[in-house]
Coordinates of N, CA and C in Angstrom, one line a residue:
Chain A
D1 N -22.7 -5.0 -12.6 CA -21.2 -4.7 -12.2 C -20.4 -5.1 -13.3
T2 N -19.6 -4.2 -13.8 CA -18.6 -4.6 -14.9 C -17.3 -4.4 -14.4
G3 N -16.4 -5.5 -14.7 CA -15.0 -5.4 -14.4 C -14.2 -4.7 -15.5
V4 N -13.0 -4.9 -15.5 CA -12.2 -4.3 -16.6 C -12.4 -5.1 -17.9
S5 N -12.7 -4.4 -19.0 CA -12.9 -5.1 -20.2 C -11.9 -4.7 -21.3
Q6 N -11.5 -5.7 -22.1 CA -10.5 -5.5 -23.1 C -11.1 -6.0 -24.4
N7 N -10.7 -5.3 -25.5 CA -11.1 -5.7 -26.8 C -10.0 -5.4 -27.8
P8 N -9.8 -6.3 -28.8 CA -10.4 -7.6 -29.0 C -9.8 -8.6 -27.9
R9 N -10.4 -9.7 -27.9 CA -9.9 -10.8 -27.0 C -8.7 -11.5 -27.6
H10 N -8.8 -11.6 -29.0 CA -7.8 -12.3 -29.8 C -7.6 -11.4 -31.0
K11 N -6.3 -11.4 -31.4 CA -5.9 -10.7 -32.6 C -4.8 -11.4 -33.3
I12 N -5.0 -11.8 -34.6 CA -4.0 -12.4 -35.3 C -3.6 -11.5 -36.5
T13 N -2.3 -11.2 -36.6 CA -1.9 -10.2 -37.6 C -0.6 -10.7 -38.2
K14 N -0.3 -10.1 -39.3 CA 1.0 -10.4 -40.1 C 2.0 -9.5 -39.6
R15 N 3.2 -10.0 -39.6 CA 4.4 -9.2 -39.3 C 4.4 -7.9 -40.1
G16 N 4.7 -6.8 -39.3 CA 4.7 -5.5 -40.0 C 3.5 -4.7 -40.0
Q17 N 2.4 -5.3 -39.7 CA 1.1 -4.6 -39.5 C 1.0 -3.9 -38.2
N18 N 0.2 -2.9 -38.1 CA -0.1 -2.2 -36.9 C -1.4 -2.8 -36.2
V19 N -1.3 -2.8 -34.9 CA -2.6 -3.3 -34.1 C -2.8 -2.3 -33.0
T20 N -4.1 -2.3 -32.6 CA -4.5 -1.4 -31.5 C -5.5 -2.2 -30.6
F21 N -5.2 -2.1 -29.3 CA -6.0 -2.8 -28.4 C -6.7 -1.7 -27.5
R22 N -7.9 -2.1 -26.9 CA -8.6 -1.1 -26.0 C -8.8 -1.7 -24.7
C23 N -8.7 -0.8 -23.7 CA -9.1 -1.3 -22.3 C -10.0 -0.3 -21.7
D24 N -11.1 -0.8 -21.1 CA -12.0 0.0 -20.4 C -11.9 -0.4 -18.9
P25 N -11.4 0.5 -18.1 CA -11.3 0.1 -16.7 C -12.6 0.2 -15.9
I26 N -12.5 -0.3 -14.7 CA -13.7 -0.2 -13.8 C -14.0 1.3 -13.6
S27 N -15.2 1.6 -13.6 CA -15.7 3.0 -13.5 C -15.1 3.6 -12.2
E28 N -14.6 4.9 -12.4 CA -14.0 5.7 -11.3 C -12.6 5.1 -10.8
H29 N -12.1 4.2 -11.5 CA -10.7 3.8 -11.2 C -9.8 4.8 -11.9
N30 N -9.0 5.5 -11.2 CA -8.2 6.6 -11.8 C -6.8 6.0 -12.4
R31 N -6.4 4.9 -11.9 CA -5.1 4.4 -12.4 C -5.3 3.2 -13.3
L32 N -4.5 3.2 -14.3 CA -4.7 2.1 -15.3 C -3.3 1.7 -15.7
Y33 N -3.1 0.4 -15.8 CA -1.8 -0.3 -16.1 C -1.9 -1.2 -17.3
W34 N -0.9 -1.3 -18.1 CA -0.7 -2.3 -19.1 C 0.5 -3.2 -18.8
Y35 N 0.2 -4.5 -19.0 CA 1.3 -5.5 -18.8 C 1.3 -6.4 -20.0
R36 N 2.4 -7.1 -20.1 CA 2.5 -8.1 -21.2 C 2.9 -9.4 -20.5
Q37 N 2.2 -10.5 -20.9 CA 2.5 -11.8 -20.4 C 2.8 -12.8 -21.5
T38 N 4.0 -13.4 -21.5 CA 4.3 -14.5 -22.4 C 4.1 -15.8 -21.8
L39 N 4.1 -16.8 -22.6 CA 3.8 -18.2 -22.1 C 4.8 -18.6 -21.0
G40 N 4.2 -19.1 -19.9 CA 5.1 -19.6 -18.8 C 5.7 -18.5 -17.9
Q41 N 5.3 -17.3 -18.1 CA 5.9 -16.2 -17.4 C 4.8 -15.4 -16.7
G42 N 5.2 -14.6 -15.7 CA 4.3 -13.7 -15.0 C 4.2 -12.5 -15.9
P43 N 3.2 -11.7 -15.6 CA 3.0 -10.4 -16.3 C 4.2 -9.4 -16.1
E44 N 4.5 -8.7 -17.1 CA 5.6 -7.7 -17.0 C 5.0 -6.3 -17.3
F45 N 5.3 -5.4 -16.4 CA 4.8 -4.0 -16.6 C 5.2 -3.3 -17.9
L46 N 4.3 -2.6 -18.4 CA 4.6 -1.9 -19.7 C 4.5 -0.4 -19.4
T47 N 3.3 0.0 -18.9 CA 3.1 1.5 -18.7 C 1.9 1.7 -17.7
Y48 N 1.8 2.9 -17.3 CA 0.9 3.3 -16.2 C 0.3 4.7 -16.4
F49 N -0.9 4.8 -16.2 CA -1.6 6.1 -16.3 C -2.3 6.5 -15.0
Q50 N -2.2 7.7 -14.6 CA -3.0 8.2 -13.6 C -3.9 9.3 -14.2
N51 N -5.2 9.0 -14.2 CA -6.1 9.8 -15.1 C -5.6 9.8 -16.5
E52 N -5.5 10.9 -17.1 CA -5.0 10.9 -18.5 C -3.5 11.0 -18.7
A53 N -2.8 11.2 -17.6 CA -1.3 11.3 -17.6 C -0.6 10.0 -17.6
Q54 N 0.2 9.8 -18.6 CA 1.1 8.6 -18.6 C 2.3 8.9 -17.8
L55 N 2.4 8.2 -16.6 CA 3.5 8.6 -15.6 C 4.7 7.7 -15.6
E56 N 4.5 6.5 -16.2 CA 5.6 5.6 -16.2 C 5.6 4.7 -17.4
K57 N 6.8 4.5 -17.9 CA 6.9 3.5 -19.0 C 8.1 2.6 -18.8
S58 N 7.9 1.3 -19.0 CA 9.0 0.4 -18.8 C 9.9 0.4 -20.1
R59 N 11.1 0.0 -19.8 CA 12.1 -0.1 -20.9 C 11.6 -1.2 -21.9
L60 N 10.6 -2.0 -21.5 CA 10.1 -3.0 -22.5 C 9.3 -2.3 -23.5
L61 N 8.9 -1.1 -23.2 CA 8.0 -0.4 -24.2 C 8.9 0.3 -25.2
S62 N 9.1 -0.4 -26.3 CA 10.0 0.2 -27.3 C 9.2 1.3 -28.0
D63 N 9.9 2.0 -29.0 CA 9.3 3.2 -29.6 C 8.2 2.7 -30.6
R64 N 8.1 1.4 -30.8 CA 6.9 0.9 -31.7 C 5.7 0.9 -30.9
F65 N 5.7 1.0 -29.6 CA 4.6 1.0 -28.8 C 4.1 2.3 -28.3
S66 N 2.8 2.6 -28.3 CA 2.3 3.8 -27.8 C 1.1 3.6 -27.1
A67 N 0.8 4.2 -26.0 CA -0.4 4.1 -25.2 C -1.0 5.4 -25.0
E68 N -2.3 5.5 -24.9 CA -3.0 6.7 -24.6 C -4.1 6.5 -23.7
R69 N -4.5 7.5 -23.0 CA -5.7 7.5 -22.2 C -6.3 8.9 -22.2
P70 N -6.9 9.2 -23.4 CA -7.2 10.7 -23.7 C -8.1 11.4 -22.7
K71 N -9.1 10.7 -22.2 CA -10.0 11.4 -21.3 C -10.0 10.8 -19.9
G72 N -8.9 10.1 -19.6 CA -8.8 9.5 -18.3 C -9.8 8.4 -18.1
S73 N -10.4 7.9 -19.2 CA -11.3 6.7 -19.0 C -10.7 5.5 -19.7
F74 N -11.1 5.2 -20.9 CA -10.5 4.0 -21.6 C -9.1 4.3 -22.0
S75 N -8.4 3.3 -22.4 CA -7.0 3.4 -22.9 C -6.8 2.6 -24.1
T76 N -5.9 3.0 -25.0 CA -5.5 2.2 -26.1 C -4.0 1.9 -26.1
L77 N -3.7 0.8 -26.6 CA -2.3 0.4 -26.7 C -2.0 0.0 -28.2
E78 N -1.2 0.7 -28.9 CA -0.9 0.5 -30.3 C 0.5 0.0 -30.5
I79 N 0.6 -1.1 -31.2 CA 1.9 -1.6 -31.6 C 2.0 -1.3 -33.1
Q80 N 3.1 -0.7 -33.5 CA 3.4 -0.4 -34.9 C 4.4 -1.5 -35.4
R81 N 4.3 -1.8 -36.7 CA 5.3 -2.7 -37.3 C 5.5 -3.9 -36.5
T82 N 4.4 -4.7 -36.2 CA 4.6 -5.8 -35.3 C 5.6 -6.8 -35.8
E83 N 6.2 -7.4 -34.7 CA 7.2 -8.5 -34.9 C 6.7 -9.7 -34.2
Q84 N 7.3 -10.8 -34.6 CA 6.9 -12.1 -34.0 C 7.1 -12.1 -32.5
G85 N 8.1 -11.4 -32.0 CA 8.4 -11.3 -30.7 C 7.3 -10.5 -29.8
D86 N 6.4 -9.9 -30.6 CA 5.4 -9.2 -29.8 C 4.3 -10.1 -29.5
S87 N 4.2 -11.3 -30.0 CA 3.2 -12.2 -29.6 C 3.2 -12.5 -28.1
A88 N 2.0 -12.2 -27.5 CA 1.9 -12.3 -26.0 C 0.4 -12.0 -25.7
M89 N 0.1 -12.2 -24.5 CA -1.1 -11.7 -23.9 C -0.9 -10.3 -23.3
Y90 N -1.7 -9.4 -23.8 CA -1.6 -8.0 -23.2 C -2.7 -7.7 -22.2
L91 N -2.3 -7.4 -21.0 CA -3.3 -7.3 -19.9 C -3.4 -5.9 -19.5
C92 N -4.6 -5.5 -19.2 CA -4.9 -4.2 -18.6 C -5.4 -4.4 -17.2
A93 N -5.1 -3.5 -16.3 CA -5.5 -3.5 -15.0 C -5.9 -2.1 -14.5
S94 N -6.8 -2.0 -13.6 CA -7.1 -0.6 -13.0 C -7.1 -0.7 -11.5
S95 N -6.9 0.5 -10.9 CA -7.0 0.6 -9.4 C -7.8 1.8 -9.0
P96 N -8.5 1.7 -7.9 CA -9.3 2.9 -7.5 C -8.4 3.8 -6.7
P97 N -8.9 5.1 -6.6 CA -8.1 6.1 -5.8 C -7.8 5.6 -4.4
G98 N -6.5 5.7 -3.9 CA -6.2 5.4 -2.6 C -6.0 3.9 -2.3
E99 N -6.2 3.1 -3.3 CA -6.0 1.7 -3.1 C -4.9 1.2 -4.1
N100 N -4.3 0.1 -3.7 CA -3.3 -0.4 -4.7 C -3.5 -1.8 -5.2
E101 N -4.7 -2.4 -4.9 CA -5.1 -3.6 -5.6 C -5.3 -3.3 -7.0
Q102 N -4.9 -4.2 -7.9 CA -5.1 -3.9 -9.3 C -6.0 -5.0 -9.8
F103 N -7.0 -4.6 -10.5 CA -8.1 -5.6 -11.1 C -7.8 -5.7 -12.5
F104 N -7.7 -6.9 -12.9 CA -7.3 -7.2 -14.3 C -8.4 -7.5 -15.2
G105 N -8.3 -7.2 -16.4 CA -9.2 -7.6 -17.5 C -8.8 -9.0 -18.0
P106 N -9.6 -9.5 -19.0 CA -9.3 -10.8 -19.5 C -8.2 -10.9 -20.5
G107 N -7.6 -9.7 -20.9 CA -6.5 -9.8 -21.8 C -6.8 -9.8 -23.3
T108 N -5.9 -9.4 -24.1 CA -5.9 -9.5 -25.5 C -4.8 -10.4 -25.9
R109 N -5.0 -11.5 -26.6 CA -4.0 -12.4 -27.0 C -3.6 -12.0 -28.5
L110 N -2.4 -11.6 -28.6 CA -1.8 -11.3 -29.9 C -0.9 -12.3 -30.5
T111 N -1.3 -12.7 -31.7 CA -0.4 -13.6 -32.4 C 0.1 -12.9 -33.7
V112 N 1.4 -12.9 -33.8 CA 2.0 -12.2 -35.0 C 2.6 -13.3 -35.9
L113 N 2.1 -13.4 -37.2 CA 2.5 -14.5 -38.0 C 3.7 -14.0 -38.8
Chain B
A1 N 17.2 -3.5 -6.8 CA 16.2 -4.0 -7.7 C 15.2 -4.9 -6.9
Q2 N 14.1 -5.0 -7.5 CA 13.1 -5.8 -6.8 C 12.9 -7.1 -7.6
K3 N 12.6 -8.2 -6.9 CA 12.5 -9.4 -7.5 C 11.5 -10.4 -6.8
V4 N 10.8 -11.2 -7.4 CA 9.9 -12.2 -6.8 C 10.3 -13.5 -7.4
T5 N 10.5 -14.5 -6.5 CA 10.9 -15.8 -6.9 C 9.8 -16.8 -6.4
Q6 N 9.2 -17.6 -7.3 CA 8.4 -18.7 -7.0 C 9.1 -19.9 -7.6
A7 N 9.7 -20.7 -6.6 CA 10.6 -21.7 -7.0 C 9.9 -22.9 -7.6
Q8 N 8.7 -23.1 -7.1 CA 7.9 -24.2 -7.6 C 7.2 -23.9 -8.9
T9 N 7.6 -24.6 -10.0 CA 7.0 -24.4 -11.3 C 5.6 -25.0 -11.4
E10 N 5.6 -26.3 -11.0 CA 4.3 -26.9 -11.0 C 4.2 -27.8 -9.8
I11 N 2.9 -27.9 -9.3 CA 2.6 -28.8 -8.2 C 1.3 -29.6 -8.6
S12 N 1.3 -30.9 -8.2 CA 0.2 -31.7 -8.5 C -0.2 -32.3 -7.2
V13 N -1.5 -32.2 -6.8 CA -2.0 -32.8 -5.6 C -3.3 -33.5 -5.9
V14 N -3.7 -34.4 -5.0 CA -5.0 -35.0 -5.1 C -6.0 -34.2 -4.3
E15 N -7.3 -34.1 -4.7 CA -8.3 -33.4 -4.0 C -8.2 -33.7 -2.5
K16 N -8.5 -32.7 -1.7 CA -8.5 -32.7 -0.2 C -7.2 -32.6 0.4
E17 N -6.1 -32.7 -0.4 CA -4.8 -32.5 0.2 C -4.6 -31.0 0.4
D18 N -3.8 -30.7 1.4 CA -3.3 -29.3 1.6 C -2.1 -29.0 0.8
V19 N -2.0 -27.8 0.3 CA -0.9 -27.4 -0.5 C -0.3 -26.1 -0.2
T20 N 1.0 -25.9 -0.2 CA 1.6 -24.6 0.1 C 2.4 -24.1 -1.1
L21 N 2.1 -22.9 -1.5 CA 2.9 -22.3 -2.6 C 3.8 -21.3 -2.0
D22 N 5.1 -21.4 -2.4 CA 6.2 -20.6 -1.8 C 6.4 -19.3 -2.7
C23 N 6.8 -18.3 -1.9 CA 7.0 -17.0 -2.6 C 8.1 -16.3 -1.8
V24 N 9.3 -16.0 -2.4 CA 10.3 -15.2 -1.8 C 10.6 -14.0 -2.6
Y25 N 10.7 -12.9 -1.9 CA 10.8 -11.5 -2.6 C 12.1 -10.9 -2.1
E26 N 12.5 -10.0 -3.0 CA 13.7 -9.2 -2.7 C 13.4 -7.6 -3.0
T27 N 13.7 -6.9 -2.0 CA 13.6 -5.4 -2.1 C 14.4 -4.7 -1.1
R28 N 14.9 -3.6 -1.4 CA 15.6 -2.8 -0.3 C 14.7 -1.8 0.3
D29 N 13.5 -1.6 -0.2 CA 12.6 -0.6 0.2 C 12.0 -1.2 1.6
T30 N 11.7 -0.3 2.4 CA 11.1 -0.7 3.8 C 9.6 -0.8 3.7
T31 N 9.0 -0.1 2.7 CA 7.5 -0.1 2.7 C 7.1 -0.7 1.4
Y32 N 6.4 -1.7 1.4 CA 6.0 -2.4 0.2 C 4.8 -3.2 0.4
Y33 N 4.2 -3.7 -0.7 CA 3.0 -4.6 -0.6 C 3.3 -5.9 -1.3
L34 N 2.7 -6.9 -0.8 CA 2.8 -8.2 -1.4 C 1.3 -8.7 -1.8
F35 N 1.2 -9.4 -2.9 CA 0.0 -9.8 -3.4 C 0.1 -11.3 -3.9
W36 N -1.1 -11.9 -3.9 CA -1.3 -13.2 -4.6 C -2.4 -13.0 -5.6
Y37 N -2.2 -13.5 -6.7 CA -3.2 -13.6 -7.8 C -3.4 -15.0 -8.3
K38 N -4.6 -15.3 -8.7 CA -4.9 -16.6 -9.3 C -5.3 -16.4 -10.8
Q39 N -4.7 -17.2 -11.6 CA -5.0 -17.2 -13.0 C -5.6 -18.6 -13.5
P40 N -6.9 -18.7 -13.6 CA -7.4 -20.0 -14.0 C -7.2 -20.1 -15.5
P41 N -7.6 -21.3 -16.0 CA -7.4 -21.6 -17.4 C -8.1 -20.5 -18.3
S42 N -9.1 -19.9 -17.8 CA -9.7 -18.9 -18.7 C -8.9 -17.6 -18.9
G43 N -7.8 -17.6 -18.1 CA -6.8 -16.5 -18.3 C -6.8 -15.2 -17.5
E44 N -8.0 -14.9 -16.9 CA -8.2 -13.6 -16.2 C -7.5 -13.7 -14.8
L45 N -6.6 -12.8 -14.5 CA -6.0 -12.7 -13.2 C -7.0 -12.3 -12.2
V46 N -7.1 -13.1 -11.1 CA -8.1 -12.7 -10.0 C -7.3 -12.4 -8.7
F47 N -7.5 -11.2 -8.2 CA -6.9 -10.8 -6.9 C -7.3 -11.7 -5.8
L48 N -6.4 -12.1 -4.9 CA -6.7 -12.9 -3.8 C -6.5 -12.2 -2.5
I49 N -5.3 -11.6 -2.3 CA -4.9 -10.9 -1.1 C -3.8 -9.9 -1.3
R50 N -3.8 -8.9 -0.4 CA -2.8 -7.9 -0.3 C -2.3 -7.9 1.1
R51 N -1.0 -7.7 1.2 CA -0.4 -7.5 2.6 C 0.6 -6.3 2.5
N52 N 0.7 -5.5 3.5 CA 1.7 -4.5 3.5 C 2.8 -4.9 4.5
S53 N 4.0 -4.2 4.2 CA 5.2 -4.7 4.9 C 5.2 -4.4 6.4
F54 N 4.2 -3.7 6.9 CA 4.2 -3.5 8.3 C 3.2 -4.4 9.1
D55 N 2.6 -5.2 8.3 CA 1.6 -6.1 8.8 C 2.0 -7.6 8.6
E56 N 2.6 -8.1 9.6 CA 3.1 -9.5 9.5 C 2.1 -10.5 10.0
Q57 N 0.9 -10.0 10.4 CA -0.2 -10.9 10.9 C -0.5 -11.8 9.9
N58 N -0.6 -13.1 10.1 CA -1.1 -14.1 9.1 C -2.5 -14.0 9.0
E59 N -3.0 -14.4 7.9 CA -4.4 -14.3 7.6 C -5.0 -15.6 7.1
I60 N -6.2 -15.9 7.5 CA -7.0 -17.0 7.1 C -8.3 -16.5 6.4
S61 N -8.6 -17.1 5.3 CA -9.8 -16.7 4.7 C -10.4 -18.0 4.1
G62 N -11.3 -18.6 4.8 CA -11.9 -19.8 4.3 C -10.8 -20.9 4.2
R63 N -10.6 -21.5 3.0 CA -9.7 -22.5 2.9 C -8.2 -21.9 2.6
Y64 N -8.1 -20.6 2.4 CA -6.9 -20.0 2.1 C -6.3 -19.4 3.4
S65 N -5.0 -19.5 3.4 CA -4.2 -18.8 4.5 C -2.9 -18.4 4.0
W66 N -2.4 -17.3 4.5 CA -1.1 -16.7 4.1 C -0.2 -16.5 5.3
N67 N 1.1 -16.8 5.1 CA 2.1 -16.7 6.0 C 3.2 -15.7 5.5
F68 N 3.2 -14.5 6.2 CA 4.1 -13.5 5.8 C 5.3 -13.4 6.8
Q69 N 6.5 -13.6 6.4 CA 7.7 -13.5 7.4 C 8.7 -12.6 6.7
K70 N 8.9 -11.4 7.3 CA 9.9 -10.5 6.8 C 11.3 -11.0 7.1
S71 N 11.5 -11.8 8.1 CA 12.8 -12.3 8.4 C 13.4 -13.1 7.4
T72 N 12.5 -13.8 6.7 CA 12.9 -14.7 5.6 C 12.5 -14.2 4.2
S73 N 11.9 -13.0 4.1 CA 11.4 -12.4 2.9 C 10.5 -13.4 2.1
S74 N 9.6 -14.0 2.9 CA 8.7 -15.0 2.3 C 7.2 -14.6 2.6
F75 N 6.4 -14.9 1.6 CA 4.9 -14.7 1.7 C 4.3 -15.9 1.0
N76 N 4.1 -16.9 1.9 CA 3.6 -18.3 1.4 C 2.1 -18.3 1.5
F77 N 1.6 -19.2 0.6 CA 0.1 -19.3 0.5 C -0.3 -20.7 0.6
T78 N -1.2 -21.0 1.5 CA -1.6 -22.4 1.7 C -3.1 -22.5 1.4
I79 N -3.4 -23.6 0.6 CA -4.8 -24.0 0.4 C -5.1 -25.2 1.1
T80 N -6.0 -25.2 2.0 CA -6.4 -26.4 2.8 C -7.6 -27.2 2.1
A81 N -7.5 -28.5 2.2 CA -8.5 -29.3 1.5 C -8.8 -28.8 0.1
S82 N -7.7 -29.0 -0.7 CA -7.8 -28.5 -2.1 C -9.0 -29.1 -2.8
Q83 N -9.4 -28.3 -3.8 CA -10.5 -28.8 -4.7 C -10.0 -28.6 -6.2
V84 N -10.7 -29.4 -7.0 CA -10.4 -29.3 -8.4 C -10.5 -27.9 -9.0
V85 N -11.4 -27.2 -8.5 CA -11.6 -25.7 -9.0 C -10.4 -24.8 -8.6
D86 N -9.6 -25.3 -7.7 CA -8.3 -24.5 -7.3 C -7.2 -24.6 -8.4
S87 N -7.4 -25.5 -9.3 CA -6.4 -25.7 -10.4 C -6.3 -24.4 -11.1
A88 N -5.1 -23.9 -11.1 CA -4.8 -22.6 -11.7 C -3.3 -22.3 -11.7
V89 N -2.9 -21.2 -12.3 CA -1.5 -20.7 -12.0 C -1.6 -19.6 -11.0
Y90 N -0.8 -19.7 -9.9 CA -0.9 -18.7 -8.9 C 0.4 -17.8 -8.9
F91 N 0.2 -16.6 -8.9 CA 1.3 -15.6 -9.0 C 1.4 -14.8 -7.6
C92 N 2.7 -14.7 -7.3 CA 3.0 -13.8 -6.1 C 3.5 -12.5 -6.8
A93 N 3.2 -11.3 -6.2 CA 3.6 -10.1 -6.7 C 4.1 -9.1 -5.6
L94 N 4.9 -8.2 -6.1 CA 5.5 -7.1 -5.1 C 5.2 -5.8 -5.7
S95 N 4.8 -4.8 -4.8 CA 4.7 -3.5 -5.3 C 5.4 -2.6 -4.2
I96 N 6.1 -1.6 -4.7 CA 6.8 -0.7 -3.9 C 5.9 0.5 -3.5
Y97 N 5.8 0.8 -2.2 CA 5.0 1.9 -1.9 C 5.7 3.3 -2.2
G98 N 4.8 4.2 -2.6 CA 5.4 5.5 -2.9 C 5.8 5.7 -4.3
G99 N 6.1 6.9 -4.7 CA 6.4 7.1 -6.1 C 5.1 7.1 -6.9
S100 N 5.2 7.2 -8.2 CA 3.9 7.4 -8.9 C 3.4 6.2 -9.6
Q101 N 4.1 5.0 -9.4 CA 3.7 3.9 -10.3 C 2.9 2.8 -9.5
G102 N 3.5 2.2 -8.6 CA 2.8 1.1 -7.9 C 2.7 -0.1 -8.7
N103 N 3.5 -0.3 -9.8 CA 3.3 -1.3 -10.7 C 3.7 -2.7 -9.9
L104 N 3.1 -3.7 -10.4 CA 3.3 -5.0 -9.7 C 4.5 -5.7 -10.5
I105 N 5.4 -6.3 -9.6 CA 6.5 -7.2 -10.1 C 6.1 -8.6 -9.7
F106 N 5.9 -9.4 -10.8 CA 5.4 -10.7 -10.6 C 6.5 -11.7 -10.6
G107 N 6.2 -12.8 -9.9 CA 7.0 -14.0 -10.0 C 6.6 -14.8 -11.3
K108 N 7.2 -15.9 -11.6 CA 6.9 -16.6 -12.8 C 5.7 -17.6 -12.6
G109 N 5.1 -17.7 -11.4 CA 4.0 -18.4 -11.2 C 4.2 -19.9 -10.8
T110 N 3.2 -20.4 -10.2 CA 3.2 -21.8 -9.9 C 1.9 -22.4 -10.4
K111 N 2.1 -23.4 -11.2 CA 0.9 -24.1 -11.7 C 0.5 -25.2 -10.8
L112 N -0.8 -25.0 -10.3 CA -1.3 -26.0 -9.4 C -2.3 -26.9 -10.1
S113 N -2.2 -28.2 -10.0 CA -3.2 -29.1 -10.6 C -3.7 -29.9 -9.5
V114 N -5.0 -29.9 -9.3 CA -5.7 -30.7 -8.3 C -6.5 -31.7 -9.0
K115 N -6.2 -32.9 -8.7 CA -6.8 -34.1 -9.4 C -7.9 -34.7 -8.5
P116 N -9.0 -35.2 -9.1 CA -10.0 -35.7 -8.3 C -9.7 -37.0 -7.7

C-alpha cells in the first residue's frame, strides 16, 4: 500500500532559479491539492485538481507558480524565479471520489538562498 | 470568510495526564466539515477524524475523544492518558461542503509535548 508520495523531499536553490516538485497521489484518488506550510503555521491552500482539471487557485498562487496534472494522475508544481519568501514546505494531498478526507504526502521542503 | 482558531500555541504535559486541545471555527455556511490532523516531528500530516456539521454526536476512539458543539463553534480534541508518542503538532481544519474545491482551512496548530 502506498500513500501520497512527493519528490524531492528537500530542495535547496538559489534565488532566481526555477524549481519543480512532483506529487503522486494515492491510486484512484481523483482530487489532488497543493498546500504551502511555513514555520509555525498551518498549511495554506494553493490549488486543487479534479482529475486533470485545475478547478481552484488561491490568491497565494502568484503568476510565478504553475501546477499541472496532465493525465489526472501525478501532479507537478513549478515555481519560476524563486524568491526567499518561497521557502516553505510544499504539501500535496489527495482524496478519493465521494469522500473529503485528504491524505497528505511527506512534503517537499524548499530553501531559497 | 472562514477561519479556524487554535488559541493554545504550545502545551506540555507529563505522561499519563489527560490533555484537551481547543479549536474554534468561524463560517456562515450551514454545511461544513471539521477535521483534526496530527503532524509528528517527521512532518507528514496524519488524518485523525472528520465530523460534518449535522452530526454533533461526540466520538471516542481509544484514547482520543472529540467534543463538537455548534452552539459555541468549537471542536475540541482530548487525549486521555497521554503518551510520549502523542508529541506532535495538532491541527484543526474546516472544509465547506459543496462547490468544487473542498480545500481545508487550517488553524495555526497546537504543539503538544508529552514528557516521560
